[in-house]
Short mmCIF file of C-alpha atoms in Angstrom, two decimals:
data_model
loop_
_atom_site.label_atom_id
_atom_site.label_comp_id
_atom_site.label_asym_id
_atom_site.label_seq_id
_atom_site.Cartn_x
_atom_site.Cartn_y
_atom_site.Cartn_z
CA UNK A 1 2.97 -6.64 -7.76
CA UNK A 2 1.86 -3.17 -7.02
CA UNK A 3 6.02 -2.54 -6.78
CA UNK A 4 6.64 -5.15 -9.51
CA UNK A 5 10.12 -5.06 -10.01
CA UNK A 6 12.13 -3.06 -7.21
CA UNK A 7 16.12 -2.89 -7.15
CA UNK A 8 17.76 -3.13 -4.36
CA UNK A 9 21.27 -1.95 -5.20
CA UNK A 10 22.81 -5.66 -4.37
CA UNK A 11 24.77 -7.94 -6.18
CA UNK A 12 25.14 -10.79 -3.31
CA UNK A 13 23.07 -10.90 0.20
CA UNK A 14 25.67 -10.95 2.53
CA UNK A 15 24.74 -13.02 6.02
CA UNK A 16 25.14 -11.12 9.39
CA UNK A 17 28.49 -13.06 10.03
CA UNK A 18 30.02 -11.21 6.97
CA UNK A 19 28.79 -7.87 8.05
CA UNK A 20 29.97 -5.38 10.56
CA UNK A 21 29.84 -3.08 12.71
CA UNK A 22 25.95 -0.83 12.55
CA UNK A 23 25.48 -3.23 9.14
CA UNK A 24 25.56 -6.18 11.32
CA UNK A 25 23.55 -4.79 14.12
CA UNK A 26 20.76 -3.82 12.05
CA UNK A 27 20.95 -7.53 10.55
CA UNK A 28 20.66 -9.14 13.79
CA UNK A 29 17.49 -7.11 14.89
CA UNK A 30 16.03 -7.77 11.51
CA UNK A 31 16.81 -11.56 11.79
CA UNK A 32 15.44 -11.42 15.78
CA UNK A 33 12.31 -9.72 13.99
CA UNK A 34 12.60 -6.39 15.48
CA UNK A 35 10.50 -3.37 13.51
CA UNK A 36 12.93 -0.69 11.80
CA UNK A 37 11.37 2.52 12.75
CA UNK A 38 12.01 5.81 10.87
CA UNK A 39 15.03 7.06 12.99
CA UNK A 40 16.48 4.22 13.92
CA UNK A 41 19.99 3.56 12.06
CA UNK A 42 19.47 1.95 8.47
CA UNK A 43 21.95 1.00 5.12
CA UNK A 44 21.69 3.25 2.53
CA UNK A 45 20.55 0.38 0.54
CA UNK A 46 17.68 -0.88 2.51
CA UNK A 47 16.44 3.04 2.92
CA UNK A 48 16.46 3.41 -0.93
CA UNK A 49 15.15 0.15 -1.53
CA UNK A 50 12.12 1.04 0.55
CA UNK A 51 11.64 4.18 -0.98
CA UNK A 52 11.56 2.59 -4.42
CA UNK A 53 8.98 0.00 -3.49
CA UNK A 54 6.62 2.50 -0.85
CA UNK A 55 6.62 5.10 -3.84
CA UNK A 56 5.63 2.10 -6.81
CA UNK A 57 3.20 1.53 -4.49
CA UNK A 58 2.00 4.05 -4.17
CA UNK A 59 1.89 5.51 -7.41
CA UNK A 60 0.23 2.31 -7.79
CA UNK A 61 -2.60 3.24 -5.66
CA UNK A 62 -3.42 6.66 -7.73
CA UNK A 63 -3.06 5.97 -11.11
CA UNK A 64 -5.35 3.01 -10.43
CA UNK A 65 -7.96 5.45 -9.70
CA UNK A 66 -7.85 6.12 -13.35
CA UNK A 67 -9.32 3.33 -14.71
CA UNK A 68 -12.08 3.17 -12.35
CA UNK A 69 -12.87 6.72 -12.13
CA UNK A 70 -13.86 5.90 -15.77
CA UNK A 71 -16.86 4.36 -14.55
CA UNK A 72 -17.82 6.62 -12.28
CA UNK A 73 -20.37 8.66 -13.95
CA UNK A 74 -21.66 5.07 -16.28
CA UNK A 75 -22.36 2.96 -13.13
CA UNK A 76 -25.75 1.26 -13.84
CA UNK A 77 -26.96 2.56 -10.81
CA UNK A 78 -26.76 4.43 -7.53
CA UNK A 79 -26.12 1.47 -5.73
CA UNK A 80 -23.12 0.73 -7.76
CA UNK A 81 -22.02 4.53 -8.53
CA UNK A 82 -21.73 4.79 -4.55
CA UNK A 83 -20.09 2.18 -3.41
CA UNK A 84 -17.35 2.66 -6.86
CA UNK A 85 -17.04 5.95 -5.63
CA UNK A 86 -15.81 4.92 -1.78
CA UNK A 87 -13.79 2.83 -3.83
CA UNK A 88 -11.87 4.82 -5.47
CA UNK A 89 -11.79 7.18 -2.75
CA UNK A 90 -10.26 4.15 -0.50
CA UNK A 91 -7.37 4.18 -3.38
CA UNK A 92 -6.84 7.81 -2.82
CA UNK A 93 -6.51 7.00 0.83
CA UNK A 94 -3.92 4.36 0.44
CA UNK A 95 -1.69 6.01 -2.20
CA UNK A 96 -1.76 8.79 0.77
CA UNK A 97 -1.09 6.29 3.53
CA UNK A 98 1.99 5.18 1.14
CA UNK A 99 3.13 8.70 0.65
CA UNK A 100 3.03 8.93 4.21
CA UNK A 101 5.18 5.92 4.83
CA UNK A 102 8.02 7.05 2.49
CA UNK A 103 8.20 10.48 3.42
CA UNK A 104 9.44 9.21 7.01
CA UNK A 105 12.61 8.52 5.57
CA UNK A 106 13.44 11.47 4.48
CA UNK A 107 12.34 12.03 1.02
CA UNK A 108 9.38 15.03 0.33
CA UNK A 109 5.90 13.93 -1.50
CA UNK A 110 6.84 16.40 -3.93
CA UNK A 111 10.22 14.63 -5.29
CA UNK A 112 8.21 11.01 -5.22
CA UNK A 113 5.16 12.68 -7.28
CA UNK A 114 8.32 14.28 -10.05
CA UNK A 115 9.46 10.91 -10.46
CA UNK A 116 6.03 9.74 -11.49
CA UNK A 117 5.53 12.34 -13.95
CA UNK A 118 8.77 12.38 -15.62
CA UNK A 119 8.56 8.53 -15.93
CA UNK A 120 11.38 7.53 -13.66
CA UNK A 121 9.08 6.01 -10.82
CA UNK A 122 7.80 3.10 -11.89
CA UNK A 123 3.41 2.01 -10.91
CA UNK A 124 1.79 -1.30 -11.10
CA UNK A 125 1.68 -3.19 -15.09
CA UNK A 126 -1.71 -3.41 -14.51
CA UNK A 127 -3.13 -0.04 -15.16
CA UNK A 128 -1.96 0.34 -18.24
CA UNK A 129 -4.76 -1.81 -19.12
CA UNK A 130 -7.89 -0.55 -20.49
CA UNK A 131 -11.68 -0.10 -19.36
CA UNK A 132 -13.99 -0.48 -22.10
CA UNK A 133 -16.76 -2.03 -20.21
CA UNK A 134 -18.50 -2.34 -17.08
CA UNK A 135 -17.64 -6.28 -16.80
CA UNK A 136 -13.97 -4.30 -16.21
CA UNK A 137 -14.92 -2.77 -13.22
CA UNK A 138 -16.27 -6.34 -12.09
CA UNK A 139 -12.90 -7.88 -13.12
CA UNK A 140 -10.73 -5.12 -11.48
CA UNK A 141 -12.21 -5.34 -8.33
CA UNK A 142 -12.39 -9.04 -7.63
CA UNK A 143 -8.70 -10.07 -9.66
CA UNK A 144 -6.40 -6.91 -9.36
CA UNK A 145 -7.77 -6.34 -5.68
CA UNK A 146 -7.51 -9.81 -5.01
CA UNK A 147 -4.00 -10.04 -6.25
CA UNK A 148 -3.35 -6.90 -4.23
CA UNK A 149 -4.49 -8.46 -1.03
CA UNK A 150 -2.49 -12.05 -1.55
CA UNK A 151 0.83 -9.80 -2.27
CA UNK A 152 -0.43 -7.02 0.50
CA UNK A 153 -1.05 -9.13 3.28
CA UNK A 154 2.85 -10.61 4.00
CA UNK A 155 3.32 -6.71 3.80
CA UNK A 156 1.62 -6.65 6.86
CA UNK A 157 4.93 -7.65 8.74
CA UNK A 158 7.15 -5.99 6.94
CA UNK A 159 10.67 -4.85 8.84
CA UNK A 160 9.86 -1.14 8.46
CA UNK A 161 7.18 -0.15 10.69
CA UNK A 162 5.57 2.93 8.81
CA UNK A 163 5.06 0.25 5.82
CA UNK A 164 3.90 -2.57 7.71
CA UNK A 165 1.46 -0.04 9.61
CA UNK A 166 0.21 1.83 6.53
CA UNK A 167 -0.15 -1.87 4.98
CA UNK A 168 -2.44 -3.10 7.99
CA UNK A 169 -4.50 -0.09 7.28
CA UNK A 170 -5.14 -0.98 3.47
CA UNK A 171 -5.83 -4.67 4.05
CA UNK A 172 -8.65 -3.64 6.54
CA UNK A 173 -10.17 -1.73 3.37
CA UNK A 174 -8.88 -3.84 0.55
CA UNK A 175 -11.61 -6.97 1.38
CA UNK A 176 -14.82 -4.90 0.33
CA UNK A 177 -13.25 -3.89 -2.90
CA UNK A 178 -12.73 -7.27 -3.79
CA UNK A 179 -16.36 -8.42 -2.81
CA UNK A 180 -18.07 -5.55 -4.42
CA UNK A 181 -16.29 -7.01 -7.79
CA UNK A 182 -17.22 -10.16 -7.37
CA UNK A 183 -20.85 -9.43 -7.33
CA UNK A 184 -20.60 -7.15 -10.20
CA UNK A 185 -19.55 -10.03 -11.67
CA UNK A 186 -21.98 -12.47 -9.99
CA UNK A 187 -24.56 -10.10 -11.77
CA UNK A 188 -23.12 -10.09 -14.75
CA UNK A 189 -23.00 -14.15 -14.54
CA UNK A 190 -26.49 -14.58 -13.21
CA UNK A 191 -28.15 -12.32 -16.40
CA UNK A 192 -28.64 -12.41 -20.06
CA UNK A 193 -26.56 -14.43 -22.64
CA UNK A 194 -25.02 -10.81 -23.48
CA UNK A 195 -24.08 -10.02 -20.06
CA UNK A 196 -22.22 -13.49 -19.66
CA UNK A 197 -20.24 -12.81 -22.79
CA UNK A 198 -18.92 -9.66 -21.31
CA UNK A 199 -18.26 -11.26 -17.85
CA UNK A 200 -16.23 -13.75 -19.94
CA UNK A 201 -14.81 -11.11 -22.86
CA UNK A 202 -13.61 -9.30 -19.44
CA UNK A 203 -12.23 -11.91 -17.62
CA UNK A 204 -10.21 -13.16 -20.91
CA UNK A 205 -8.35 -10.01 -21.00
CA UNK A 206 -7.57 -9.39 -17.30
CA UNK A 207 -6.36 -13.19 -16.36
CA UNK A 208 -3.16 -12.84 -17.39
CA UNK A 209 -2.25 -9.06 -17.37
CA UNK A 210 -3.18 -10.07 -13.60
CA UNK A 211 -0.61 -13.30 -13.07
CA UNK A 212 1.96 -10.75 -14.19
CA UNK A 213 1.07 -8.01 -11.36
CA UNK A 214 3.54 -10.25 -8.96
CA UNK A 215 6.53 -9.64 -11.09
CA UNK A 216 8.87 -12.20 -12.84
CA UNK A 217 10.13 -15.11 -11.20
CA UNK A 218 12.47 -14.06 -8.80
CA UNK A 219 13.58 -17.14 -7.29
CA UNK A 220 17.37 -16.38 -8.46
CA UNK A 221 16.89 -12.83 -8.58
CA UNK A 222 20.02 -11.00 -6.06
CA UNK A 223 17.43 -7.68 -5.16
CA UNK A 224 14.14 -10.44 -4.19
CA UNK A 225 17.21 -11.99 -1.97
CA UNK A 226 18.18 -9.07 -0.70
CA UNK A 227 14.48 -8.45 -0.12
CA UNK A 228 13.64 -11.13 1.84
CA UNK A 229 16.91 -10.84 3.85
CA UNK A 230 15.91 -7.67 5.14
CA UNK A 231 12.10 -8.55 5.32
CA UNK A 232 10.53 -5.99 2.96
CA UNK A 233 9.60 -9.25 1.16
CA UNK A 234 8.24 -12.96 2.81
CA UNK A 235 7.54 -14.64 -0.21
CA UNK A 236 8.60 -15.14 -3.88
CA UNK A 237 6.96 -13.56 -6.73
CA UNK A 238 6.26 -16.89 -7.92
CA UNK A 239 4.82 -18.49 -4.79
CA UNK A 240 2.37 -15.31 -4.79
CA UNK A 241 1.28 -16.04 -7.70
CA UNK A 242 0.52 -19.78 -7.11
CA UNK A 243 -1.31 -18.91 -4.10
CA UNK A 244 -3.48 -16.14 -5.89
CA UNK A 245 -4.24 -18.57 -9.01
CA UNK A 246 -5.36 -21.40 -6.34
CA UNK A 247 -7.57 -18.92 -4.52
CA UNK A 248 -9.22 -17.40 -8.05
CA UNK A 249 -9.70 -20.69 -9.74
CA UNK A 250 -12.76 -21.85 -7.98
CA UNK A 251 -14.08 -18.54 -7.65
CA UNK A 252 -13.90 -18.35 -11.70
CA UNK A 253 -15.71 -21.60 -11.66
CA UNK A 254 -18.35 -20.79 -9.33
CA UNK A 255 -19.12 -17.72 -11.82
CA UNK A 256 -19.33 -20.09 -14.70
CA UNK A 257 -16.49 -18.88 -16.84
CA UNK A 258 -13.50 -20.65 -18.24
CA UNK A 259 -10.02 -19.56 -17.61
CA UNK A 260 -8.61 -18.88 -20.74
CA UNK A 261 -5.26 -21.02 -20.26
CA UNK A 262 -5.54 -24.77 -21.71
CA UNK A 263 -2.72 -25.65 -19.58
CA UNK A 264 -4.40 -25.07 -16.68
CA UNK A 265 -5.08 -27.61 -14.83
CA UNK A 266 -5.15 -29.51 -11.17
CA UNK A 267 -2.32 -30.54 -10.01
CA UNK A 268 -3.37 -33.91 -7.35
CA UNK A 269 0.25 -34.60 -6.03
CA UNK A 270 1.54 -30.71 -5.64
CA UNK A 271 -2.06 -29.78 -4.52
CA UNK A 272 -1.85 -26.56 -6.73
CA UNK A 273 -2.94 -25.50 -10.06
CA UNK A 274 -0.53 -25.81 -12.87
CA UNK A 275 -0.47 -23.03 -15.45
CA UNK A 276 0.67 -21.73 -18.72
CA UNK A 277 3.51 -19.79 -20.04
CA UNK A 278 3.34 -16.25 -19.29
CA UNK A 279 4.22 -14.36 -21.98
CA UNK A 280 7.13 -11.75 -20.25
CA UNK A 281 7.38 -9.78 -23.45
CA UNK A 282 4.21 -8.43 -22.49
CA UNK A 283 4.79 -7.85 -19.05
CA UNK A 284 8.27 -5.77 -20.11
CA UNK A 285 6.75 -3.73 -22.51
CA UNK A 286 3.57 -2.45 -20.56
CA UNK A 287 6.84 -1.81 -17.79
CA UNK A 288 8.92 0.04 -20.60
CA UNK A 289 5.70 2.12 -21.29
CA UNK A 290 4.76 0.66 -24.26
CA UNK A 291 1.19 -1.15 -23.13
CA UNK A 292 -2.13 -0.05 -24.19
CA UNK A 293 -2.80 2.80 -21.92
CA UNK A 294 0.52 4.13 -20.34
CA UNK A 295 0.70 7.49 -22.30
CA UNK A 296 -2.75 8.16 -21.39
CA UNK A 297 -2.47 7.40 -18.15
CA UNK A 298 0.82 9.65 -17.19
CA UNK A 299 -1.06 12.16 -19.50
CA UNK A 300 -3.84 12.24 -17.20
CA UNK A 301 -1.82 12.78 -13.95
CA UNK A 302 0.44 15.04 -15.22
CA UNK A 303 -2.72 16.90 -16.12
CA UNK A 304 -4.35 16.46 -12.36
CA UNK A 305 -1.38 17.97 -10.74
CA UNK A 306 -0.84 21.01 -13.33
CA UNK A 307 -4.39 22.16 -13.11
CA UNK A 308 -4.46 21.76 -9.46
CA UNK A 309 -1.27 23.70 -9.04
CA UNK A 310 -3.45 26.98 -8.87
CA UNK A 311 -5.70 25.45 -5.75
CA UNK A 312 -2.55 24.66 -4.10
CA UNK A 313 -0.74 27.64 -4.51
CA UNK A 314 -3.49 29.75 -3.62
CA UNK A 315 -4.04 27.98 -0.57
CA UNK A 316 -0.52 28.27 0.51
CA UNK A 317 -0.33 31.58 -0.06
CA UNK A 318 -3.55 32.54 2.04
CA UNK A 319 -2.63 30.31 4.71
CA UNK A 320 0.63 32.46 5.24
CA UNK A 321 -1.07 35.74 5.08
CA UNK A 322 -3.10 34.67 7.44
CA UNK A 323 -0.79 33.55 9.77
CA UNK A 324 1.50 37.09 9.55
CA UNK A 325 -1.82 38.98 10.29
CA UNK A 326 -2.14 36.94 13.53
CA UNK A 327 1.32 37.29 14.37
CA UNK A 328 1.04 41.10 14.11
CA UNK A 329 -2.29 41.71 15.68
CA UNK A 330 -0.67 39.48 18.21
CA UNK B 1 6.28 25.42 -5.96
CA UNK B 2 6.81 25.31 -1.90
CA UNK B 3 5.28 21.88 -0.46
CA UNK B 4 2.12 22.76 1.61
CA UNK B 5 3.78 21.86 5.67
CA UNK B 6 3.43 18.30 6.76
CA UNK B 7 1.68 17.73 10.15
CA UNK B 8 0.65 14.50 12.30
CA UNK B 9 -2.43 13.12 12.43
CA UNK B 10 -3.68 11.68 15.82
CA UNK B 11 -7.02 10.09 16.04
CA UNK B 12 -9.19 8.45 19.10
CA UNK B 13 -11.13 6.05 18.21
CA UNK B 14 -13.84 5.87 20.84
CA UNK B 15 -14.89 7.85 24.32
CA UNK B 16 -12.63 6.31 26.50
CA UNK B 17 -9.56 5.96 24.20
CA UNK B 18 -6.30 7.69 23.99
CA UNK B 19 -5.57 9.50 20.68
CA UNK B 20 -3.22 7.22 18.62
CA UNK B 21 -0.33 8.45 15.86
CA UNK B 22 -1.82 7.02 12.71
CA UNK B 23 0.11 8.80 10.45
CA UNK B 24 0.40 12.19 7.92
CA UNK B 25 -0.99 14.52 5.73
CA UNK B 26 -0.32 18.00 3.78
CA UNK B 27 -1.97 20.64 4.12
CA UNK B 28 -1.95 24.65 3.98
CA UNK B 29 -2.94 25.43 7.42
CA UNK B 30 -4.53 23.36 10.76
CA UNK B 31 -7.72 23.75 9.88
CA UNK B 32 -7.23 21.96 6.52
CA UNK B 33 -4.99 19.30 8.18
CA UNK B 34 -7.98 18.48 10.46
CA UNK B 35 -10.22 18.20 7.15
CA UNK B 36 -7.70 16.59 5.17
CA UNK B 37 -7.09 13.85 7.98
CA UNK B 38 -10.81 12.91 8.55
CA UNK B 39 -10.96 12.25 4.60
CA UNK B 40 -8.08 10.09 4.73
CA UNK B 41 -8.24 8.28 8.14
CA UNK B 42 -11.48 8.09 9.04
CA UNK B 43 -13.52 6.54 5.90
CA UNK B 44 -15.04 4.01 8.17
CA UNK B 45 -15.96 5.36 12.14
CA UNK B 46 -12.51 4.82 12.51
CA UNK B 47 -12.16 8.14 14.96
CA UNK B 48 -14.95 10.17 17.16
CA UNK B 49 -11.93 12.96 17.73
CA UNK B 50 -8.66 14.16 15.67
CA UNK B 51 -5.69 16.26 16.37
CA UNK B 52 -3.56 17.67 14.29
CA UNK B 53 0.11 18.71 14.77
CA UNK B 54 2.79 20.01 13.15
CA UNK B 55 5.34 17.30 12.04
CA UNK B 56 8.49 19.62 12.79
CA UNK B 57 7.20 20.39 16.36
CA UNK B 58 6.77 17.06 17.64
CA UNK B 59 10.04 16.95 19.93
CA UNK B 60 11.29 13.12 20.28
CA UNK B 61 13.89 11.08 21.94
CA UNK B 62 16.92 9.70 20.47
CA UNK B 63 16.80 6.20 19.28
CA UNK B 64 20.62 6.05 20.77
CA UNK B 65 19.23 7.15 24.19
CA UNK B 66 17.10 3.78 24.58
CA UNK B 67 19.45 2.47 27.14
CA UNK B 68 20.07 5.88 29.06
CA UNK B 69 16.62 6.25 28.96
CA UNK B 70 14.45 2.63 29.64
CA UNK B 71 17.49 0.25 31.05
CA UNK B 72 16.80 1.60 34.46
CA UNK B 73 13.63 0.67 35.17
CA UNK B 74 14.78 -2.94 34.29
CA UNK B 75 16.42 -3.43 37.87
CA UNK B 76 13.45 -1.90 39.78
CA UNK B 77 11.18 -4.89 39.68
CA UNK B 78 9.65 -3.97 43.08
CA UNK B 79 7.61 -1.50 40.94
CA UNK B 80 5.61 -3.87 39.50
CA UNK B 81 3.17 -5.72 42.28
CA UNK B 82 4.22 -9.10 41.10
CA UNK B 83 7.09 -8.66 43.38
CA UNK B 84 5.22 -9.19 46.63
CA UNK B 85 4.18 -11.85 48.28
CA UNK B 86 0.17 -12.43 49.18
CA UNK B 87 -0.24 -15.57 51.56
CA UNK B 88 -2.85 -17.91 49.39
CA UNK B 89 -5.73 -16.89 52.26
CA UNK B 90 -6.18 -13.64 51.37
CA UNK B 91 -8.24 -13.89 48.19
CA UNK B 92 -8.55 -10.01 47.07
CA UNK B 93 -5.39 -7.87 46.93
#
């Protein structure tokens, strides 16, 4: 989802019995549920695995600003410009939380934010998709935050303590964002004949860019093993998904629009929705950097950081100074 | 380009409450840690107070000391007032 595809380093889980020695250990308090805390003894692995998924996350969580800060200065009105602003603020907030989390195992916000840039790190699929009308903002809000929050909230008990701390923190936040898209969207579905069109023109382009936020199925998949063996992960990509798609369907409904997927449909004796093909071409190009706004996007941070490198320095600098004056009136 | 320090943000959420870790932030000196932290942690009346400390000052224990450290106050279970006995007749105690 936001860290859609993380790997883990694994080619088999091992069980407890086949570890040893600290390996094993740390297995057993895992499997008795027992938090990992920053200085507590950890594999390799499991440390780099987490530092892969906090920083996609994170990364996540500020280029998704983008988007969204679009908007900003088009809201319709005050109302709306406010609250989008305190929500994109909020997304600032949690790609610092993130940051936060990572950096207690030993890596420095300044190596996570170089990955970004020179493309290594990988951020969610999902912003690389574009904004071209205010129905977007509706659309981001109520899908991409509500797939955030089904994927977010097993995150809540993740094994690493920092994470699962940081994650409690964003889920607190995450529900308004989600409501205030729903009644953009509510809005949108309650107006003119034009209005509806976008609601639905908006809705037929994020559906499906959205199913694909949880990943690829990973039932098989060695790293979501290794994952869920060491409780980063509680559920499948693919039972996320499910879960998300049963949630959205009736909300879609209640809005009057159709889900643009004529295989979707009720399913009485699984009580869950079935659904299409997704088409996973997509999904590994927008990854590879090849979807519709990806350039633009890393353009755009890239840019951030270099102009702000001034501010920064500056500030360092006169921080410094001042401190060696103290120390020698002192 | 040196990293701006990291420091620890503490907040208390009420009158009355302790001040509780919540978690980090950069930034070039304290007073732009304390700013820095009541943008990022307290969005929502989350905190009426805030400290701010640097990360590499905060001295800690060793997780390897746990036993050394918390075992022996596992034995002493006369500290706690469980321990005693309180015939049923008196009522307050």
């Amino acid at each position: 989802m936001y860290s859609q595809f993380v790997d883990t380093g694994s080619d088999r889980v091992l069980s407890s019995e086949e570890l040893e020695g600290l390996e094993r250990a740390f297995q057993e308090r895992i499997d008795d549920e027992i938090t990992i805390e920053p200085r507590d003894w950890m594999p390799e692995k499991y440390r780099e695995t987490l530092v892969r998924q906090i920083s996609q996350h994170a990364h996540s969580e500020i280029v998704g600003m983008l988007p969204e800060g679009n908007w900003i200065t088009r809201a319709p009105n005050l109302r709306r410009k406010l609250i989008l602003l305190a929500k994109v603020q909020d997304e600032a907030g949690h790609g610092l939380y993130l940051y936060s989390a990572a950096e207690t195992l030993g890596v420095s916000r300044e190596e996570l934010i170089d990955a970004l840039h020179a493309g290594k790190a990988k951020y969610s699929s999902i912003f690389n998709y574009p904004t071209p009308t205010w129905a977007d903002i509706g659309c981001i809000g109520w899908l991409v935050d509500g797939a955030a929050i089904v994927n977010q909230i097993p995150l809540c008990r993740c094994s690493y303590g920092p994470y699962a701390r940081a994650m409690v923190r964003v889920c607190k936040e995450e529900s308004f964002h989600q409501r205030q898209g729903y009644e953009i969207m509510l809005d949108l579905c309650r107006g003119t004949d034009e209005q509806r069109r976008m609601a639905q023109d908006a809705f037929n382009r994020w559906w499906w860019p959205c199913l694909m936020m949880f990943g690829p199925a990973d039932g098989a998949s060695v790293h979501s093993q290794q994952s869920m063996a060491w409780k980063i992960k509680r559920h499948t990509n693919d039972d996320l998904r499910q879960r998300f798609i049963d949630q959205t369907v009736p909300q879609a409904e209640h809005l009057g629009l159709s889900i643009p997927d004529p295989d979707l449909k009720w399913n009485e004796e699984q009580g869950h929705y079935d659904y299409g093909e997704i088409d996973w071409n997509e999904f590994w190009q927008v990854l590879k950097g090849n979807g519709p706004c990806n350039r633009e996007r890393l353009e755009a941070r890239r840019n951030a950081y270099e102009d702000g490198a001034w501010v920064r320095e500056a500030a360092r600098v006169h921080a410094e100074k001042r401190a060696r004056r103290e120390r020698e009136a002192a | 380009m040196k990293e701006w320090p990291l420091w620890e943000v503490f907040i208390r959420s009420k009158h009355g409450l302790a001040h509780k870790h919540v978690g980090s932030i950069h930034a070039a000196d304290a007073t732009m840690a304390v700013e820095n932290a009541r943008d990022v942690y307290t969005r929502r009346n989350e905190g009426a107070s805030i400290w701010v400390v640097r990360s590499e000052n905060i001295v800690s224990s060793a997780p390897g000391d746990k036993e050394i450290l918390f075992d022996p106050s596992d034995d002493k279970v006369y500290r706690h007032p469980t321990f005693y006995e309180v015939p049923d007749e008196i009522e307050n105690m």
